[in-house]
Amino acid sequence: LVLLMIRTVPSQYFHIQTAIIGAGVIGLSVARALSKEGHEVLILEQSNTIGAGISSRNSEVIHAGIYYDKVTMPLKSRFCVEGKRLLYDYCRERFIPFRQCGKLLVATDAEDRDFGLPSLLDIAKKNGVHDLKKLSSEEIVAEHEPNVTCTGGVLSPSTGIVDSHALLTSLLADAEEYGATLALNCQVKGGRIIPSASKEIGNLMLFVDDSEIACDHVVVCAGLATDKIATAILSSSCSTASGNGSATHVLTPKQFYAKGNYYKLENQKSPFTKLVYPLPDKKGGLGVHATIDLANSTRFGPDIEWLDLATDRPDKIDMNVDPSRAESFYAAVRKYWPDLQGNVVSLASSLKNFVRYLLLDGNLVPDYSGVRPKLQHPDGGSSNGKHHGNDFIIAGSEYHGIAGLTLLLGIESPGLTSCLAIGNYVAHKIVR
């Protein structure tokens, strides 16, 4: 209906106050917050359903706010703690399935216990997370998780899990109730800045399939494709900008891709009632942790598999779980759950891999994978512009000089937890 309306208007273009590119949990949260403020909102999604990307391929965990240093990751630390509170309240109000099951963060050696855990406790305290409880290994086994082996740990009672599909559906329903419109199967191919003499029709012109849409505001929160869409808009805008709209120090963003694989537990009773996390690994991940879902199934992951620096087509990434990663999963999980049954049969390295991994004898089965948008890569890549590090980027005209354009880059974990806080923040910036 929206595309028909766009293509049948008598003028050359269709005008919208705010276009949001991406109908994941972040895009829908921004749409909800903006439409609630009275903005005319059009949500553009290239897939045939909402939440088809990152939002449907994660652990569905509501994080407490333990990992994100306020100095180096101010947005993650702020939005995670604020978003956790908002998300729990929202789930209760809208009857979205969730469980505040708690999490154990466990040390698997003396160094983790004596240095790693205290460091994370200090970060959490500075973030305003004051409900953590330090536990000995004996207390963990006796009072919480008898199947866990560790040297000590921390209990996070405010960590939980949520039905992400129900959350997406509710956010869309709210946005539509406030007047937002969703357009599926719409691919944004780029855009250009509207010359200052024609500002009455908007700041930016988007190229959507075969149509042009004039917009006062554009919010790009398209997950893995955000940097590609942003670069297409910015490069065109730089060549056509003039006057106050000129972008002399334009942000040319770049995201890198880190694939995370998950394995599910089969043929063995689920050993945990809480989430169990080792300490973060040194490769940029939170470690291969154990999560339970609302059906009490257990899965392990994600690991971190950095994709090549040259990877620039997120739609072409192989989302299958490589069974050859099973050995590393068994080793990682057995650090805190040594009773995991089964193993991978190791054969001579001269045999072909597919023969080797046909001979699986274990209870971990490949489940699914997701890809995280990163702003740095261990092989030397980093996002250009005024931002360096692992924090979120929410870039307005102060970064790229283009009025009305907001870019959301590097929105990985804790993006799900932070969605309502990010939506309110972006809406406030635009309305202000």
XYZ file of C-alpha atoms in Angstrom:
432
model
C 0.000 0.000 0.000
C 2.810 2.400 0.886
C 4.727 1.687 -2.315
C 1.543 2.113 -4.332
C 0.969 5.465 -2.644
C 4.545 6.544 -3.319
C 4.402 5.607 -6.985
C 0.996 7.094 -7.732
C 1.395 10.582 -6.281
C 1.309 13.151 -9.075
C 4.504 14.914 -7.997
C 7.993 13.584 -8.541
C 8.536 12.520 -4.952
C 6.752 11.505 -1.781
C 7.408 13.490 1.412
C 7.659 12.037 4.917
C 8.701 13.736 8.139
C 10.871 10.871 9.425
C 12.059 7.743 7.604
C 13.541 4.932 9.693
C 15.621 2.404 7.784
C 15.485 -0.987 9.468
C 12.683 -2.782 11.308
C 14.722 -4.578 13.935
C 14.312 -4.039 17.643
C 16.218 -0.719 17.472
C 14.359 0.666 14.467
C 10.981 -0.239 15.939
C 11.937 1.304 19.302
C 12.930 4.544 17.572
C 9.706 4.457 15.537
C 7.645 3.913 18.670
C 9.314 6.764 20.557
C 9.147 9.227 17.632
C 5.564 8.475 16.634
C 4.572 8.796 20.296
C 5.950 12.344 20.096
C 3.673 13.090 17.139
C 6.180 12.592 14.326
C 5.036 11.194 11.015
C 7.089 8.000 10.703
C 7.691 5.613 7.819
C 9.651 2.411 8.608
C 11.504 0.987 5.590
C 12.545 -2.676 5.779
C 14.163 -4.593 2.933
C 13.045 -8.018 4.230
C 9.527 -9.415 4.128
C 9.207 -9.409 7.914
C 10.340 -7.450 10.964
C 13.378 -8.448 13.012
C 14.854 -10.616 10.278
C 18.486 -9.717 11.049
C 20.406 -9.297 14.309
C 17.208 -9.048 16.358
C 16.285 -12.667 15.635
C 19.783 -14.131 16.050
C 20.941 -13.487 19.604
C 20.786 -14.948 23.100
C 17.615 -13.015 24.078
C 19.328 -11.961 27.303
C 18.376 -8.892 29.334
C 21.784 -7.765 30.572
C 22.428 -6.129 33.932
C 25.172 -3.664 32.905
C 28.311 -5.389 34.224
C 30.748 -5.235 31.319
C 30.629 -1.704 29.945
C 33.149 0.772 31.332
C 31.662 4.261 31.661
C 34.834 5.927 30.366
C 35.448 3.858 27.239
C 31.847 2.784 26.555
C 29.618 5.551 27.930
C 26.636 4.816 25.690
C 26.629 1.066 26.325
C 26.971 1.552 30.085
C 24.201 4.160 30.199
C 21.733 2.522 27.840
C 22.153 -0.997 29.226
C 21.280 -0.044 32.808
C 18.513 2.351 31.779
C 17.225 -0.020 29.108
C 17.061 -2.968 31.510
C 14.698 -1.066 33.790
C 12.561 0.161 30.887
C 12.432 -3.277 29.274
C 11.292 -5.122 32.392
C 8.576 -2.512 32.981
C 7.500 -2.696 29.328
C 7.313 -6.498 29.379
C 5.122 -6.423 32.468
C 2.814 -3.784 31.014
C 2.442 -5.527 27.640
C 2.445 -9.132 28.944
C 5.546 -9.986 26.923
C 6.991 -13.330 28.077
C 10.187 -12.895 30.105
C 11.932 -14.393 33.101
C 14.240 -12.649 35.555
C 16.179 -15.864 36.095
C 19.487 -14.345 37.197
C 23.007 -15.064 36.024
C 26.159 -16.512 37.526
C 29.403 -15.001 36.300
C 31.985 -17.651 37.160
C 35.763 -17.698 37.444
C 37.462 -20.837 36.198
C 40.926 -20.173 37.636
C 42.605 -18.184 40.398
C 43.472 -15.242 38.152
C 39.859 -14.795 37.100
C 38.739 -15.025 40.717
C 41.312 -12.637 42.172
C 41.549 -10.067 39.373
C 38.883 -10.541 36.714
C 35.840 -10.672 38.973
C 36.826 -7.685 41.166
C 37.446 -5.619 38.022
C 33.959 -6.381 36.672
C 32.400 -5.692 40.078
C 34.039 -2.268 40.069
C 32.728 -1.484 36.556
C 29.227 -2.602 37.520
C 29.210 -0.505 40.685
C 30.233 2.602 38.741
C 27.418 1.885 36.273
C 24.885 1.876 39.104
C 24.466 -1.907 39.330
C 24.411 -2.487 43.082
C 22.627 -5.835 43.391
C 25.581 -8.103 42.571
C 26.666 -10.645 45.157
C 30.112 -12.185 45.303
C 30.043 -15.932 46.002
C 32.566 -18.630 46.832
C 32.662 -21.822 44.784
C 31.099 -23.648 47.723
C 28.200 -21.186 47.912
C 27.556 -21.490 44.175
C 27.337 -25.286 44.353
C 25.336 -25.422 47.578
C 22.872 -22.589 46.962
C 22.608 -22.001 43.214
C 24.043 -24.336 40.585
C 25.280 -27.717 41.884
C 26.569 -28.716 38.430
C 28.940 -25.745 38.078
C 32.659 -26.112 38.709
C 34.467 -22.847 39.399
C 36.843 -21.021 41.727
C 34.248 -18.377 42.656
C 31.677 -16.158 41.049
C 29.196 -13.322 41.116
C 25.405 -13.557 41.174
C 23.515 -11.024 39.038
C 19.853 -11.291 40.093
C 18.614 -8.652 37.608
C 19.766 -10.528 34.476
C 16.980 -12.241 32.561
C 15.659 -13.546 29.247
C 12.894 -12.255 26.982
C 10.842 -13.445 24.027
C 12.375 -11.208 21.371
C 9.698 -12.014 18.760
C 6.907 -10.957 21.113
C 8.884 -7.807 21.931
C 9.255 -6.917 18.237
C 5.557 -7.472 17.608
C 4.584 -5.275 20.545
C 6.917 -2.444 19.546
C 5.479 -2.449 16.023
C 1.916 -2.458 17.367
C 2.704 0.552 19.570
C 4.345 2.463 16.718
C 1.418 1.778 14.388
C -1.076 2.787 17.070
C 0.687 6.156 17.263
C 0.493 6.503 13.474
C 3.728 4.974 12.126
C 3.620 3.021 8.856
C 5.661 -0.092 8.056
C 6.790 -0.754 4.462
C 8.301 -4.203 3.910
C 10.325 -5.351 0.888
C 11.687 -1.820 0.437
C 15.374 -1.522 -0.347
C 17.083 1.811 0.285
C 19.714 2.217 -2.438
C 21.110 5.564 -1.338
C 20.141 9.191 -1.097
C 21.251 12.751 -1.553
C 21.094 16.024 0.287
C 18.341 18.405 -0.827
C 19.783 21.791 -1.860
C 19.160 24.589 0.614
C 16.905 26.424 -1.856
C 14.428 23.528 -1.663
C 14.549 22.847 2.080
C 10.785 23.190 2.373
C 10.495 19.666 0.962
C 12.945 18.167 3.484
C 16.650 17.722 4.176
C 17.316 14.429 2.403
C 16.042 12.517 -0.599
C 16.077 8.715 -0.242
C 16.214 6.381 -3.223
C 13.901 3.487 -2.341
C 13.647 0.850 -5.070
C 12.448 2.925 -8.055
C 11.036 5.790 -5.981
C 12.304 8.933 -4.294
C 11.188 9.981 -0.826
C 11.897 13.456 0.542
C 12.518 13.390 4.310
C 13.010 15.924 7.074
C 14.794 13.250 9.122
C 16.373 9.897 8.269
C 17.434 7.373 10.917
C 19.638 4.564 9.616
C 19.521 1.583 11.980
C 19.784 -1.272 9.508
C 22.099 -3.505 11.541
C 24.838 -5.064 9.447
C 23.950 -2.898 6.426
C 23.961 0.455 8.253
C 27.436 1.496 7.121
C 26.721 0.591 3.482
C 23.523 2.629 3.402
C 25.122 5.489 5.322
C 28.117 5.622 2.989
C 25.835 5.656 -0.068
C 23.948 8.636 1.350
C 27.016 10.485 2.602
C 29.111 10.049 -0.537
C 26.306 11.396 -2.688
C 25.649 14.205 -0.228
C 29.296 15.249 -0.181
C 29.314 15.686 -3.923
C 26.144 17.760 -3.969
C 26.220 19.609 -0.637
C 26.548 23.341 -0.591
C 26.369 26.170 1.894
C 25.597 25.196 5.496
C 24.891 21.617 4.482
C 28.435 20.985 3.307
C 30.190 18.055 4.989
C 33.852 18.992 5.158
C 34.827 16.306 7.708
C 32.368 13.620 6.789
C 32.185 10.416 8.812
C 32.743 7.520 6.415
C 31.672 4.640 8.633
C 32.857 1.057 8.445
C 31.520 -1.952 10.282
C 33.268 -5.292 10.589
C 31.612 -8.631 11.125
C 32.061 -11.099 13.963
C 30.042 -14.274 13.586
C 28.820 -16.012 16.708
C 27.829 -19.678 16.642
C 25.462 -21.462 19.024
C 25.177 -25.119 19.962
C 22.174 -26.628 21.720
C 22.185 -29.373 24.326
C 20.405 -32.605 23.406
C 20.047 -36.045 25.029
C 21.073 -34.706 28.411
C 19.018 -32.998 31.082
C 19.499 -29.243 31.302
C 21.932 -28.684 34.179
C 21.198 -25.041 35.037
C 18.390 -22.881 36.365
C 20.271 -19.629 35.763
C 22.442 -18.289 32.962
C 26.096 -19.208 33.449
C 28.801 -16.985 31.989
C 32.562 -17.356 32.124
C 34.568 -14.148 32.194
C 34.873 -12.271 28.868
C 37.485 -13.678 26.528
C 40.384 -11.714 25.132
C 39.056 -11.868 21.539
C 36.199 -9.442 22.155
C 33.416 -11.814 23.176
C 31.646 -12.573 26.452
C 32.813 -16.172 26.348
C 30.893 -19.332 25.444
C 28.119 -19.042 28.002
C 25.140 -21.171 28.890
C 21.689 -19.697 28.374
C 18.265 -21.131 28.963
C 15.193 -20.080 27.035
C 11.592 -19.721 28.138
C 10.989 -23.392 27.228
C 13.900 -24.417 29.531
C 16.102 -25.580 26.672
C 19.833 -24.990 27.046
C 22.171 -23.596 24.437
C 25.820 -22.562 24.506
C 27.396 -19.643 22.714
C 28.170 -17.492 21.029
C 31.812 -17.973 20.255
C 33.503 -15.327 18.142
C 34.533 -15.981 14.547
C 35.954 -12.863 12.917
C 35.088 -12.635 9.257
C 37.616 -11.368 6.746
C 38.317 -7.627 6.681
C 37.230 -7.507 3.057
C 33.741 -8.895 3.784
C 31.336 -6.215 2.583
C 28.156 -8.112 1.697
C 26.368 -9.030 4.918
C 23.533 -10.588 2.912
C 26.022 -13.114 1.491
C 27.455 -14.310 4.835
C 27.072 -18.053 5.373
C 24.881 -18.346 8.484
C 25.331 -22.107 8.865
C 27.156 -23.313 11.964
C 30.448 -24.949 11.071
C 30.451 -28.338 12.857
C 34.244 -28.202 13.074
C 33.841 -25.672 15.901
C 32.332 -28.343 18.169
C 35.689 -29.286 19.705
C 36.304 -25.749 20.950
C 32.767 -25.631 22.375
C 33.273 -28.829 24.350
C 36.531 -27.486 25.747
C 35.028 -24.096 26.670
C 31.888 -25.501 28.315
C 33.765 -28.128 30.313
C 35.732 -25.417 32.060
C 32.620 -24.719 34.146
C 30.512 -27.838 33.437
C 32.835 -30.854 33.279
C 29.911 -33.304 33.246
C 28.965 -32.394 29.678
C 28.681 -35.779 28.011
C 29.988 -36.835 24.642
C 32.955 -35.760 22.590
C 34.155 -35.295 19.052
C 35.994 -38.228 17.572
C 39.408 -37.007 16.418
C 40.849 -38.733 13.398
C 44.074 -38.281 11.494
C 44.457 -34.774 10.110
C 45.013 -36.156 6.622
C 41.361 -37.235 6.406
C 38.969 -34.805 4.872
C 37.108 -32.577 7.288
C 33.686 -33.693 6.214
C 34.579 -37.310 7.108
C 35.932 -36.243 10.456
C 32.818 -34.396 11.462
C 30.415 -37.031 10.287
C 31.731 -38.970 13.274
C 30.242 -36.923 16.073
C 29.630 -38.556 19.415
C 28.244 -35.844 21.647
C 25.312 -33.956 23.053
C 26.145 -30.545 21.566
C 24.348 -30.053 18.264
C 24.813 -27.076 15.897
C 21.905 -24.695 16.408
C 22.123 -21.257 14.762
C 24.443 -18.294 14.327
C 24.324 -14.523 14.361
C 26.649 -11.763 13.197
C 27.638 -8.755 15.292
C 28.555 -5.387 13.731
C 31.913 -4.353 15.180
C 33.768 -1.052 14.897
C 37.241 -2.572 15.191
C 38.822 -5.698 13.763
C 41.760 -7.642 15.272
C 43.502 -7.632 11.885
C 43.830 -3.863 11.991
C 40.605 -2.393 10.711
C 38.804 0.411 12.550
C 35.820 2.605 11.854
C 36.741 5.995 10.429
C 35.637 9.297 11.880
C 35.701 10.755 15.383
C 34.927 7.470 17.135
C 37.285 4.655 18.041
C 36.567 1.741 20.332
C 33.781 -0.646 21.144
C 30.970 1.719 22.096
C 27.801 2.372 20.150
C 27.856 5.187 17.591
C 24.800 7.415 17.390
C 25.980 9.957 14.849
C 24.065 13.108 14.021
C 25.115 16.169 12.044
C 27.878 16.905 14.555
C 29.727 13.920 13.046
C 28.971 14.191 9.347
C 27.556 17.692 8.765
C 24.300 16.504 7.169
C 21.215 17.995 8.786
C 18.460 15.509 9.589
C 20.583 12.344 9.257
C 21.140 10.026 12.251
C 23.302 6.886 11.971
C 23.320 4.028 14.480
C 26.499 1.984 14.063
C 28.027 -0.885 16.004
C 24.719 -1.722 17.693
C 25.589 -5.158 19.036
C 25.118 -6.492 22.570
C 23.620 -5.012 24.738
C 21.453 -3.618 21.927
C 18.415 -5.752 22.762
C 18.535 -4.719 26.435
C 19.122 -1.088 25.447
C 16.458 -0.813 22.726
C 13.904 1.324 24.571
C 16.582 3.614 26.021
C 18.160 4.074 22.573
C 14.751 4.741 21.020
C 13.976 7.455 23.575
C 17.448 8.990 23.156
C 17.235 9.217 19.355
C 13.687 10.549 19.482
C 14.704 13.222 21.990
C 17.605 14.354 19.776
C 15.357 14.622 16.742
C 12.450 16.329 18.502
C 14.822 18.724 20.244
